[in-house]
mmCIF file of C-alpha atoms and ligand atoms in Angstrom:
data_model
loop_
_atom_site.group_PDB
_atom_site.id
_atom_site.type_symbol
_atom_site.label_atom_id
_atom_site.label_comp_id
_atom_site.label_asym_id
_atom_site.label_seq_id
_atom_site.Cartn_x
_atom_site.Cartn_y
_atom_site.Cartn_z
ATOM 1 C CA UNK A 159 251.755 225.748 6.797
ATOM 2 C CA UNK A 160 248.337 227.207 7.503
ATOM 3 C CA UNK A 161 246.585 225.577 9.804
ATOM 4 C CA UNK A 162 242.553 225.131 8.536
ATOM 5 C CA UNK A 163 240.184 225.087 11.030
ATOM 6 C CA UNK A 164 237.094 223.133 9.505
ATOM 7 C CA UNK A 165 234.848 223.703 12.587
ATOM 8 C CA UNK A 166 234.814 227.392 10.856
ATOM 9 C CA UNK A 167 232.861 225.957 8.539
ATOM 10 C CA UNK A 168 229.651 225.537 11.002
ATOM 11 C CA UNK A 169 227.319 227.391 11.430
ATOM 12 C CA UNK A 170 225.465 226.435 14.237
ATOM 13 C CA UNK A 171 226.433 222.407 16.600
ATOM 14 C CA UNK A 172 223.341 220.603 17.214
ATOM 15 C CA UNK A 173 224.615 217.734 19.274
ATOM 16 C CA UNK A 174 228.097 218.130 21.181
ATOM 17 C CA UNK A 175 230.699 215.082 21.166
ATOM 18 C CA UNK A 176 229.238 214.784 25.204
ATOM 19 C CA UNK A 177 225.876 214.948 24.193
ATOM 20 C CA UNK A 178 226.511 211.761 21.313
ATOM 21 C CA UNK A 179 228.638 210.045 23.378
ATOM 22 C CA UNK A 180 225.809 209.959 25.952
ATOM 23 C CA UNK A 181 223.123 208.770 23.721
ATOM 24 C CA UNK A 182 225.257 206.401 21.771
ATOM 25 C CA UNK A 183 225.779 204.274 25.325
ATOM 26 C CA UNK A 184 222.185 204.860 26.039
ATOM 27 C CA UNK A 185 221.580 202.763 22.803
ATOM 28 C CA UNK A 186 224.431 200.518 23.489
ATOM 29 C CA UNK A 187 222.555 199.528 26.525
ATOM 30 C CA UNK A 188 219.324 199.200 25.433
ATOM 31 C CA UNK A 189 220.266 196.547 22.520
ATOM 32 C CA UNK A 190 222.438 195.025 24.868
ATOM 33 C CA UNK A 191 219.408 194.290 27.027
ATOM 34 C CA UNK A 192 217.080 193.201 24.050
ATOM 35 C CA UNK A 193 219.347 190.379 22.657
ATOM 36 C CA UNK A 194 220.838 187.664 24.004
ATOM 37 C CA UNK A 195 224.431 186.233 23.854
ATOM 38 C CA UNK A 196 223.023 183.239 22.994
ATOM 39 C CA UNK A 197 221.992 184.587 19.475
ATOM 40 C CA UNK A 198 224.111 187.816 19.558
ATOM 41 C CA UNK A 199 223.438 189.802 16.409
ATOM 42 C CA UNK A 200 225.498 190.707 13.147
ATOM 43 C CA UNK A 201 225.862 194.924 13.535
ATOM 44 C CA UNK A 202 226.091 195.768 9.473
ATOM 45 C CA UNK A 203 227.067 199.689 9.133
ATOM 46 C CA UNK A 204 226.178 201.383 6.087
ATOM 47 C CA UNK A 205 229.985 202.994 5.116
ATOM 48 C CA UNK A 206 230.999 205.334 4.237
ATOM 49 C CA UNK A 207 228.390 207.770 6.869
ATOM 50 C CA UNK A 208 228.120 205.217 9.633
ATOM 51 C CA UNK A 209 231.022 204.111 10.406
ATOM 52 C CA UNK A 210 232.098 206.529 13.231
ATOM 53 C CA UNK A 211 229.055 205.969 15.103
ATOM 54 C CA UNK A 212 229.419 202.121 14.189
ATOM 55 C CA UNK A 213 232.828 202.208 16.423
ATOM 56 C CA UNK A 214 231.455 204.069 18.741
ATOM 57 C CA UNK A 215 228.554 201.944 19.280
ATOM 58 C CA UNK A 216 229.706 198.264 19.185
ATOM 59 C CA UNK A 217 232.714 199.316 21.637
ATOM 60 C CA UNK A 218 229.862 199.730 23.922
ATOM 61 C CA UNK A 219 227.734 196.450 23.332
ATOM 62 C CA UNK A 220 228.064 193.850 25.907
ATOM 63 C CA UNK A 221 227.651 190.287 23.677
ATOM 64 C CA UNK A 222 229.666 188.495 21.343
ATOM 65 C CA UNK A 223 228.438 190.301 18.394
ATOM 66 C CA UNK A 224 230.350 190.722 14.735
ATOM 67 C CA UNK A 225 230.436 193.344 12.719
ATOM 68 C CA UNK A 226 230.548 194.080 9.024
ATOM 69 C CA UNK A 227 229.717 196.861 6.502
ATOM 70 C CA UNK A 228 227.716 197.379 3.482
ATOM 71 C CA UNK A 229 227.990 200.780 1.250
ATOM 72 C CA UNK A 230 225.381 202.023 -0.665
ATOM 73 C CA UNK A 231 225.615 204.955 -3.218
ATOM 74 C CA UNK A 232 222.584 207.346 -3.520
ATOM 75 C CA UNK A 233 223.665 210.754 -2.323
ATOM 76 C CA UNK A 234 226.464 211.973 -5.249
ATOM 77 C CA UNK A 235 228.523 214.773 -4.321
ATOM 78 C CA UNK A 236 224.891 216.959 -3.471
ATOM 79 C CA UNK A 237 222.376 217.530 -0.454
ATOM 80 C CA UNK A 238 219.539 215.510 -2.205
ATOM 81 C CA UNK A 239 218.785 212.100 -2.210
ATOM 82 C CA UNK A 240 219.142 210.441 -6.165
ATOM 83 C CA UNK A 241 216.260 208.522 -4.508
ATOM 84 C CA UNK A 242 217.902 205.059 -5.994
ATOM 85 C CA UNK A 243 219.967 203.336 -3.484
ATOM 86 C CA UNK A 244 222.458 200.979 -5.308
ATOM 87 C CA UNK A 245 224.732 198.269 -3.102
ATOM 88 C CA UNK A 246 227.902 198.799 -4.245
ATOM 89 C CA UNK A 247 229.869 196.733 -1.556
ATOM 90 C CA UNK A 248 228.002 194.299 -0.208
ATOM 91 C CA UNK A 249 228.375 192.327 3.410
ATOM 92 C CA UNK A 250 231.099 189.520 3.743
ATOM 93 C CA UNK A 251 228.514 188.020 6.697
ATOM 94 C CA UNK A 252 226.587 185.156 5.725
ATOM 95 C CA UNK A 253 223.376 186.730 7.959
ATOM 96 C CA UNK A 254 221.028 183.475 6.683
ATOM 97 C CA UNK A 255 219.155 182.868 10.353
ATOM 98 C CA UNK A 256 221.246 185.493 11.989
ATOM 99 C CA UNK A 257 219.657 188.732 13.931
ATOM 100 C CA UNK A 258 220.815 191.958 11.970
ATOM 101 C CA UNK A 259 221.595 195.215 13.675
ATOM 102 C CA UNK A 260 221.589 197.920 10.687
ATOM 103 C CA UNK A 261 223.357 200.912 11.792
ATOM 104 C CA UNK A 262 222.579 204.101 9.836
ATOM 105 C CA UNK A 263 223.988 207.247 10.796
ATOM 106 C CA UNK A 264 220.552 209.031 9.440
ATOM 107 C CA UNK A 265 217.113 208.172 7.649
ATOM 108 C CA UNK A 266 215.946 211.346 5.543
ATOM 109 C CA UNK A 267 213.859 209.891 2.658
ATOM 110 C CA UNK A 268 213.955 206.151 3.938
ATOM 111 C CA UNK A 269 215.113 205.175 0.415
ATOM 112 C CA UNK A 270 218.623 203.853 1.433
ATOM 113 C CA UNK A 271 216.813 201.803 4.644
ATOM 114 C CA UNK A 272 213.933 200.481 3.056
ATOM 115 C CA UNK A 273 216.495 198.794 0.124
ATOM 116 C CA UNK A 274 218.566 197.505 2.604
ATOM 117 C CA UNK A 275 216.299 195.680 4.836
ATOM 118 C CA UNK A 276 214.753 193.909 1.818
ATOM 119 C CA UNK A 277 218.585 192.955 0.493
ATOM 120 C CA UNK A 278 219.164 191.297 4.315
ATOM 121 C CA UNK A 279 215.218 189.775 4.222
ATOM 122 C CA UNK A 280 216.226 188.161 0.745
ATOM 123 C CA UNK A 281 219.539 186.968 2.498
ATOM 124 C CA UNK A 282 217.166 184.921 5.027
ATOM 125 C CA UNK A 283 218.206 187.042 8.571
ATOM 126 C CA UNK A 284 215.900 186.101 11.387
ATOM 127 C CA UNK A 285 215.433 189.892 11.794
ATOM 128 C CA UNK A 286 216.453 193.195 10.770
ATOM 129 C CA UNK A 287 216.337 195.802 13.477
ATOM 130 C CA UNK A 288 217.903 199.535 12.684
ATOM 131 C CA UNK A 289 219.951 201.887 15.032
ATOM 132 C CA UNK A 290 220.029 205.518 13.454
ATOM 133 C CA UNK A 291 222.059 208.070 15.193
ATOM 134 C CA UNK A 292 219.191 210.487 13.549
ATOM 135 C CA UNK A 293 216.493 210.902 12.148
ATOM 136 C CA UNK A 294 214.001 213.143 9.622
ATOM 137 C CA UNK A 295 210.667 211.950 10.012
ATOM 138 C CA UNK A 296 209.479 215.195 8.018
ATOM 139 C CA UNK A 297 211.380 214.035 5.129
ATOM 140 C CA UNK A 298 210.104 210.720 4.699
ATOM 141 C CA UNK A 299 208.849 209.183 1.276
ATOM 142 C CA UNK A 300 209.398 205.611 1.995
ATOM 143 C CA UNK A 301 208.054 203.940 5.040
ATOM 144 C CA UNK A 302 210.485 200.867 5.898
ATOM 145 C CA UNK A 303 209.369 198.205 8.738
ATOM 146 C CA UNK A 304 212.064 196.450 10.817
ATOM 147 C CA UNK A 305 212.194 192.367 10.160
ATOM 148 C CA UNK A 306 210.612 189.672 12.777
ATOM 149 C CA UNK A 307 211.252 190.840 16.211
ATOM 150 C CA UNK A 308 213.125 193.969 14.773
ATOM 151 C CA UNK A 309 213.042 196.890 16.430
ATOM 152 C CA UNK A 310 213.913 200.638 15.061
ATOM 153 C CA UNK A 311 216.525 202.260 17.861
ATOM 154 C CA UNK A 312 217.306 206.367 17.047
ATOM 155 C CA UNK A 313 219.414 208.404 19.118
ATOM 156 C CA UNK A 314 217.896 212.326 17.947
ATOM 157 C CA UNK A 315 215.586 213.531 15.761
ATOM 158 C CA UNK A 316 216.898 215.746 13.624
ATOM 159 C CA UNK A 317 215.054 219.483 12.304
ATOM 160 C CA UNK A 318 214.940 219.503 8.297
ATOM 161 C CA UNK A 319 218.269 220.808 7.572
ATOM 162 C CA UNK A 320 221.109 219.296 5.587
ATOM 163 C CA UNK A 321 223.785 218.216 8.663
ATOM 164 C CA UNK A 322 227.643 217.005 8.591
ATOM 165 C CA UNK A 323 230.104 215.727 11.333
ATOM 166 C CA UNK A 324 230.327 212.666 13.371
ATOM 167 C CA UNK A 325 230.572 210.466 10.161
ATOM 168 C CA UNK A 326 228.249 212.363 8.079
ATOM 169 C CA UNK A 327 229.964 214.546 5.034
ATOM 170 C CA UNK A 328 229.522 217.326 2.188
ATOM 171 C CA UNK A 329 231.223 216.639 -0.680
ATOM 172 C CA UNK A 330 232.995 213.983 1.454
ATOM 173 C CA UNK A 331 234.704 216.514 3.691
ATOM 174 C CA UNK A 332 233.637 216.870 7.827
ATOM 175 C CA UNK A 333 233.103 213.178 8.039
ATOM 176 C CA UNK A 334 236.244 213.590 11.093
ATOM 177 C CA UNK A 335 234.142 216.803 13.297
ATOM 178 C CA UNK A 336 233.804 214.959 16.631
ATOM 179 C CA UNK A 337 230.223 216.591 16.794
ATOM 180 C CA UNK A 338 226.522 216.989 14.279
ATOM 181 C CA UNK A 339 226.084 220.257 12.691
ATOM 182 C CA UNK A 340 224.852 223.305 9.918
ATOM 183 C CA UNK A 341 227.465 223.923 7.437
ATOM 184 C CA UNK A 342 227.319 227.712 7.086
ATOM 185 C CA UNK A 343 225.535 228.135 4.180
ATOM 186 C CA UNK A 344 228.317 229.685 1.873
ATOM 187 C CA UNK A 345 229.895 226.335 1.948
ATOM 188 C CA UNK A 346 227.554 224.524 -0.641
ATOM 189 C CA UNK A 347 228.242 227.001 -3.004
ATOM 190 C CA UNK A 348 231.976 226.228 -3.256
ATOM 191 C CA UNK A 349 232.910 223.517 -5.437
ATOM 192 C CA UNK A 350 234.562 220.258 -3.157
ATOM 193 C CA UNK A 351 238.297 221.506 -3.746
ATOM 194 C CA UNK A 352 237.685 225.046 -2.546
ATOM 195 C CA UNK A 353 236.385 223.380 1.116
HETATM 196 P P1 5GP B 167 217.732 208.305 2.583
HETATM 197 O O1 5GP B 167 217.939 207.157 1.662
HETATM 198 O O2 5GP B 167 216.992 207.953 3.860
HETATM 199 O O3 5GP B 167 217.114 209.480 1.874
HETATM 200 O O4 5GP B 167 219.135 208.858 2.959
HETATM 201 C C1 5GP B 167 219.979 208.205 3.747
HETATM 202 C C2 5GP B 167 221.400 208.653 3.524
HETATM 203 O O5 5GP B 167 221.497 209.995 3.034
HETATM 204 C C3 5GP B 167 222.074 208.698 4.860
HETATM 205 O O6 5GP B 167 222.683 207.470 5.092
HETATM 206 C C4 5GP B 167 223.095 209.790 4.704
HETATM 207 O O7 5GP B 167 224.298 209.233 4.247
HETATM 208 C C5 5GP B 167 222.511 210.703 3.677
HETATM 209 N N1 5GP B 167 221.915 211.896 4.310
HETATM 210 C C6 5GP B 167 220.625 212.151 4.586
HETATM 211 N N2 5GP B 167 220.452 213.325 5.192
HETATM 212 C C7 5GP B 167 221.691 213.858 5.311
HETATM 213 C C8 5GP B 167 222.186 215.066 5.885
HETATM 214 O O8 5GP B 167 221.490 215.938 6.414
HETATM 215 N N3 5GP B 167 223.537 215.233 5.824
HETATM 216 C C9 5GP B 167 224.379 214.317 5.254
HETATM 217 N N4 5GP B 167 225.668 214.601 5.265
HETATM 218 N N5 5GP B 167 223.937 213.172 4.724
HETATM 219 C C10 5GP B 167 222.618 212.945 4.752
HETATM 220 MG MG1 MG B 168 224.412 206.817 5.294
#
């Protein structure tokens, strides 16, 4: 059987597996420090993109947290935002006075974000803060503000181009590269089968 080498498919690795693994505990330790066990917060990844750096990230928290997951659809099977986030799997975590870690693996519009932290406002958490692995300030359209003593934690800011790996897919494929990069750009031209 012929072995397919995905990692083919890149075109260029902006952050290595090191280089995540590295920030990830840098922002493990930092929202370790900011909350207490006392009132240890509900981490809520948004599936199906964040849940590789959600592993990665509680396995490195140092308080009796939980953790659950929400999805929300807005992307398709394309590079750009629908721009209307639905929740189509919402959290089993009653987060009514609770402290909410979001964990997004990126903001680009701000659409997906700013939807969610009014869902968990409406659901009465004490505060929303978000972790994003990345982000695309130059691509925002919707400004979001963390809830109460919220605070926004983001690993790397990411240029303007369209990124897969480490959780993050095209056409749902890439999601398992242990590291962030470019597809080459022949890629998006195929249709999902041909990947
Ligand atoms: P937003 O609602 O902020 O526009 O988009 C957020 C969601 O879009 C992210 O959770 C992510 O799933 C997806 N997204 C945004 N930029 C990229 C990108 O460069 N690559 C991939 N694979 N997904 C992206
Ligand atoms: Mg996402």
């Amino acid at each position: 059987m012929a072995i397919i080498n995905i990692g083919d498919h890149i075109e260029k690795v902006l952050w290595t597996e090191k280089q995540i693994s590295d920030r990830v505990s840098n922002l493990a330790s930092e929202i370790t420090r900011d909350f207490s066990a006392a009132a240890a917060p509900v981490f809520v990844g948004v599936a199906t993109g964040a849940l590789i750096f959600l592993a990665d990230l509680v396995r490195k928290i140092h308080l009796p947290i939980t953790v659950d997951v929400i999805r929300v659809d807005s992307y398709g099977s394309g590079t750009v935002s629908s721009g209307k986030p639905s929740i189509s799997c919402d959290l089993k975590s009653d987060v009514q006075g609770k402290h909410v870690v979001l964990v997004e693996d990126i903001v680009d519009t701000g659409n997906t974000l700013s939807c969610l932290i009014e869902h968990l406002k409406a659901k009465g958490a004490s505060s929303v803060s978000v972790c994003a692995l990345l982000d695309k300030p130059s691509r925002r359209k919707v400004s979001f503000e963390v809830v109460g003593d919220g605070k926004f934690y983001r690993g790397f800011q990411c240029p303007d181009y369209f990124i897969v790996g480490y959780g993050l897919d095209f056409a749902e494929k890439y999601r398992n590269l242990p590291y962030v990069g470019v597809l080459k750009p022949e890629m998006y031209n195929k249709y999902p089968s041909e990947i």
